[in-house]
Short mmCIF file of C-alpha atoms in Angstrom, two decimals:
data_model
loop_
_atom_site.label_atom_id
_atom_site.label_comp_id
_atom_site.label_asym_id
_atom_site.label_seq_id
_atom_site.Cartn_x
_atom_site.Cartn_y
_atom_site.Cartn_z
CA UNK I 27 32.86 79.10 29.80
CA UNK I 28 36.27 80.62 30.61
CA UNK I 29 37.70 81.88 34.15
CA UNK I 30 40.67 84.45 33.92
CA UNK I 31 42.61 84.99 37.06
CA UNK I 32 45.52 87.20 37.99
CA UNK I 33 47.89 84.33 36.71
CA UNK I 34 45.85 81.41 35.48
CA UNK I 35 43.17 81.20 32.70
CA UNK I 36 40.96 78.04 32.67
CA UNK I 37 38.90 77.21 29.71
CA UNK I 38 35.88 75.00 30.70
CA UNK I 39 34.26 74.66 27.36
CA UNK I 40 35.06 76.50 24.23
CA UNK I 41 33.24 75.54 21.27
CA UNK I 42 33.88 76.79 17.71
CA UNK I 43 31.48 75.87 14.81
CA UNK I 44 31.44 76.84 11.26
CA UNK I 45 28.93 75.25 9.22
CA UNK I 46 29.02 71.43 9.85
CA UNK I 47 32.43 71.56 11.42
CA UNK I 48 32.94 71.90 15.28
CA UNK I 49 35.74 72.16 17.48
CA UNK I 50 35.64 71.76 21.21
CA UNK I 51 38.57 72.94 23.71
CA UNK I 52 39.02 72.42 27.31
CA UNK I 53 42.12 73.47 28.99
CA UNK I 54 44.25 75.51 31.53
CA UNK I 55 46.84 78.10 31.09
CA UNK I 56 49.22 78.82 33.90
CA UNK I 57 51.15 81.92 33.94
CA UNK I 58 49.69 83.20 30.90
CA UNK I 59 51.21 86.61 31.47
CA UNK I 60 54.61 85.29 30.74
CA UNK I 61 53.74 83.84 27.35
CA UNK I 62 57.08 81.99 26.83
CA UNK I 63 57.31 80.64 30.40
CA UNK I 64 53.52 79.81 30.58
CA UNK I 65 52.46 76.27 30.86
CA UNK I 66 49.09 75.16 28.73
CA UNK I 67 47.44 71.89 28.94
CA UNK I 68 44.36 71.00 27.28
CA UNK I 69 42.17 68.50 25.31
CA UNK I 70 39.49 68.59 23.02
CA UNK I 71 37.33 66.98 20.02
CA UNK I 72 36.66 68.00 16.52
CA UNK I 73 34.39 66.93 13.91
CA UNK I 74 34.94 67.84 10.18
CA UNK I 75 32.43 66.74 7.22
CA UNK I 76 35.05 66.00 4.51
CA UNK I 77 32.59 66.74 1.30
CA UNK I 78 32.26 70.48 2.84
CA UNK I 79 35.94 70.61 3.33
CA UNK I 80 36.77 71.90 -0.04
CA UNK I 81 34.43 75.13 0.47
CA UNK I 82 36.34 75.96 3.83
CA UNK I 83 40.09 75.13 3.02
CA UNK I 84 42.14 74.92 -0.42
CA UNK I 85 42.69 71.07 -1.13
CA UNK I 86 45.76 69.82 -3.20
CA UNK I 87 44.90 69.23 -6.91
CA UNK I 88 45.44 65.42 -6.69
CA UNK I 89 42.89 64.88 -3.89
CA UNK I 90 39.19 64.99 -4.49
CA UNK I 91 37.05 64.18 -1.34
CA UNK I 92 33.53 63.12 -2.09
CA UNK I 93 32.37 62.12 1.29
CA UNK I 94 33.03 61.12 4.63
CA UNK I 95 33.30 62.31 8.37
CA UNK I 96 36.65 62.84 10.16
CA UNK I 97 36.62 63.13 13.88
CA UNK I 98 39.27 63.32 16.52
CA UNK I 99 39.88 63.39 20.18
CA UNK I 100 43.37 65.10 21.16
CA UNK I 101 45.26 66.33 24.35
CA UNK I 102 48.41 68.54 24.57
CA UNK I 103 50.80 70.03 26.95
CA UNK I 104 53.20 72.93 26.03
CA UNK I 105 55.96 73.43 28.59
CA UNK I 106 58.71 76.05 28.07
CA UNK I 107 57.82 76.04 24.26
CA UNK I 108 57.95 72.24 23.92
CA UNK I 109 54.78 70.59 22.73
CA UNK I 110 53.69 66.91 23.76
CA UNK I 111 50.43 65.61 22.67
CA UNK I 112 48.25 62.88 21.10
CA UNK I 113 45.49 62.45 18.84
CA UNK I 114 43.07 59.55 18.15
CA UNK I 115 41.93 59.87 14.51
CA UNK I 116 39.02 58.51 12.93
CA UNK I 117 37.77 58.66 9.20
CA UNK I 118 34.26 57.16 8.65
CA UNK I 119 32.67 56.50 5.13
CA UNK I 120 35.68 58.06 3.32
CA UNK I 121 35.00 58.30 -0.28
CA UNK I 122 37.93 60.13 -2.47
CA UNK I 123 39.63 59.46 -5.84
CA UNK I 124 42.19 57.50 -3.93
CA UNK I 125 40.51 55.27 -1.52
CA UNK I 126 36.90 54.36 -0.45
CA UNK I 127 37.06 52.96 2.93
CA UNK I 128 34.47 52.21 5.80
CA UNK I 129 36.72 53.35 8.35
CA UNK I 130 40.40 54.50 9.12
CA UNK I 131 41.63 55.10 12.50
CA UNK I 132 45.07 56.03 13.84
CA UNK I 133 46.71 57.31 17.04
CA UNK I 134 49.21 60.04 16.45
CA UNK I 135 51.70 61.18 19.30
CA UNK I 136 53.66 64.35 19.02
CA UNK I 137 56.56 64.67 21.50
CA UNK I 138 58.55 67.81 21.11
CA UNK I 139 59.80 67.47 17.67
CA UNK I 140 59.03 63.86 16.66
CA UNK I 141 55.59 62.70 15.03
CA UNK I 142 55.00 58.88 15.68
CA UNK I 143 52.07 56.85 14.53
CA UNK I 144 51.23 54.09 16.88
CA UNK I 145 48.49 52.16 15.14
CA UNK I 146 46.60 52.71 11.79
CA UNK I 147 43.32 50.47 11.20
CA UNK I 148 42.00 50.34 7.57
CA UNK I 149 38.61 48.75 7.01
CA UNK I 150 37.19 48.21 3.63
CA UNK I 151 34.20 46.28 2.28
CA UNK I 152 35.22 42.89 3.39
CA UNK I 153 39.07 43.50 3.99
CA UNK I 154 40.91 44.84 7.18
CA UNK I 155 44.65 46.12 7.30
CA UNK I 156 46.26 46.87 10.73
CA UNK I 157 49.43 48.43 11.16
CA UNK I 158 51.06 48.02 14.49
CA UNK I 159 53.39 50.70 15.68
CA UNK I 160 55.00 52.96 16.83
CA UNK I 161 56.34 54.25 13.87
CA UNK I 162 58.36 57.50 13.55
CA UNK I 163 56.90 59.53 10.34
CA UNK I 164 58.54 62.86 11.13
CA UNK I 165 61.35 64.34 13.13
CA UNK I 166 60.67 68.25 12.99
CA UNK I 167 63.88 70.39 13.88
CA UNK I 168 64.55 74.20 13.30
CA UNK I 169 66.12 74.97 10.25
CA UNK I 170 69.38 76.87 9.80
CA UNK I 171 68.84 78.41 6.63
CA UNK I 172 69.37 82.06 6.56
CA UNK I 173 66.45 83.66 4.55
CA UNK I 174 69.09 86.24 2.95
CA UNK I 175 70.56 83.30 1.00
CA UNK I 176 67.31 82.80 -1.02
CA UNK I 177 67.97 82.84 -4.59
CA UNK I 178 64.45 83.20 -5.41
CA UNK I 179 65.11 81.25 -8.40
CA UNK I 180 63.79 77.58 -7.70
CA UNK I 181 60.52 76.21 -7.03
CA UNK I 182 61.37 75.28 -3.17
CA UNK I 183 59.11 77.52 -1.00
CA UNK I 184 60.60 79.03 2.25
CA UNK I 185 58.36 79.54 5.05
CA UNK I 186 59.05 81.85 8.23
CA UNK I 187 57.06 82.86 11.13
CA UNK I 188 55.54 85.51 9.16
CA UNK I 189 51.70 85.53 8.48
CA UNK I 190 52.23 85.86 4.83
CA UNK I 191 54.06 82.87 3.58
CA UNK I 192 56.02 81.59 1.84
CA UNK I 193 58.56 84.56 1.86
CA UNK I 194 60.55 83.55 -1.18
CA UNK I 195 61.81 80.46 -2.95
CA UNK I 196 65.16 78.70 -3.34
CA UNK I 197 66.52 76.26 -5.70
CA UNK I 198 68.04 73.68 -3.43
CA UNK I 199 66.87 71.97 -0.36
CA UNK I 200 68.22 72.79 3.05
CA UNK I 201 67.92 69.28 3.94
CA UNK I 202 66.21 66.07 2.49
CA UNK I 203 64.52 63.21 4.53
#
């Protein structure tokens, strides 16, 4: 259910489902005709069955998911191309080559260019681990690397805003955390 006016668009309910995975979105776009000057606010929820995920997206070689369900509730705001949002993530009955857990839950916040984890709760058979936060896990900044300087010799991929990525490779890091 979507209502589109002259300046604003409201998404009352947009559900996307692929196989057993689902995504539900709600939100509003103000001044959608202006694109860069539009304000977007929204919320949603998602559910993904991890066993079937390998058929949908390519997984890293080191990770083998056997079972589990990932679900999340999120909200976001985009004003002047600056993103703020939060995510409550839950993994239940997780079985992988790395960990078997009854439940893993976390709260994650994104504030413009900082990703923060507030709390992580890991429940195993008879054990429980709680990590209190907030803890900053990433600080995302725009790079200053000029794509013309790529040497295409190394194994460090260079990504751009193009759909076909990576656009090249380089032999040294632009910055290292």
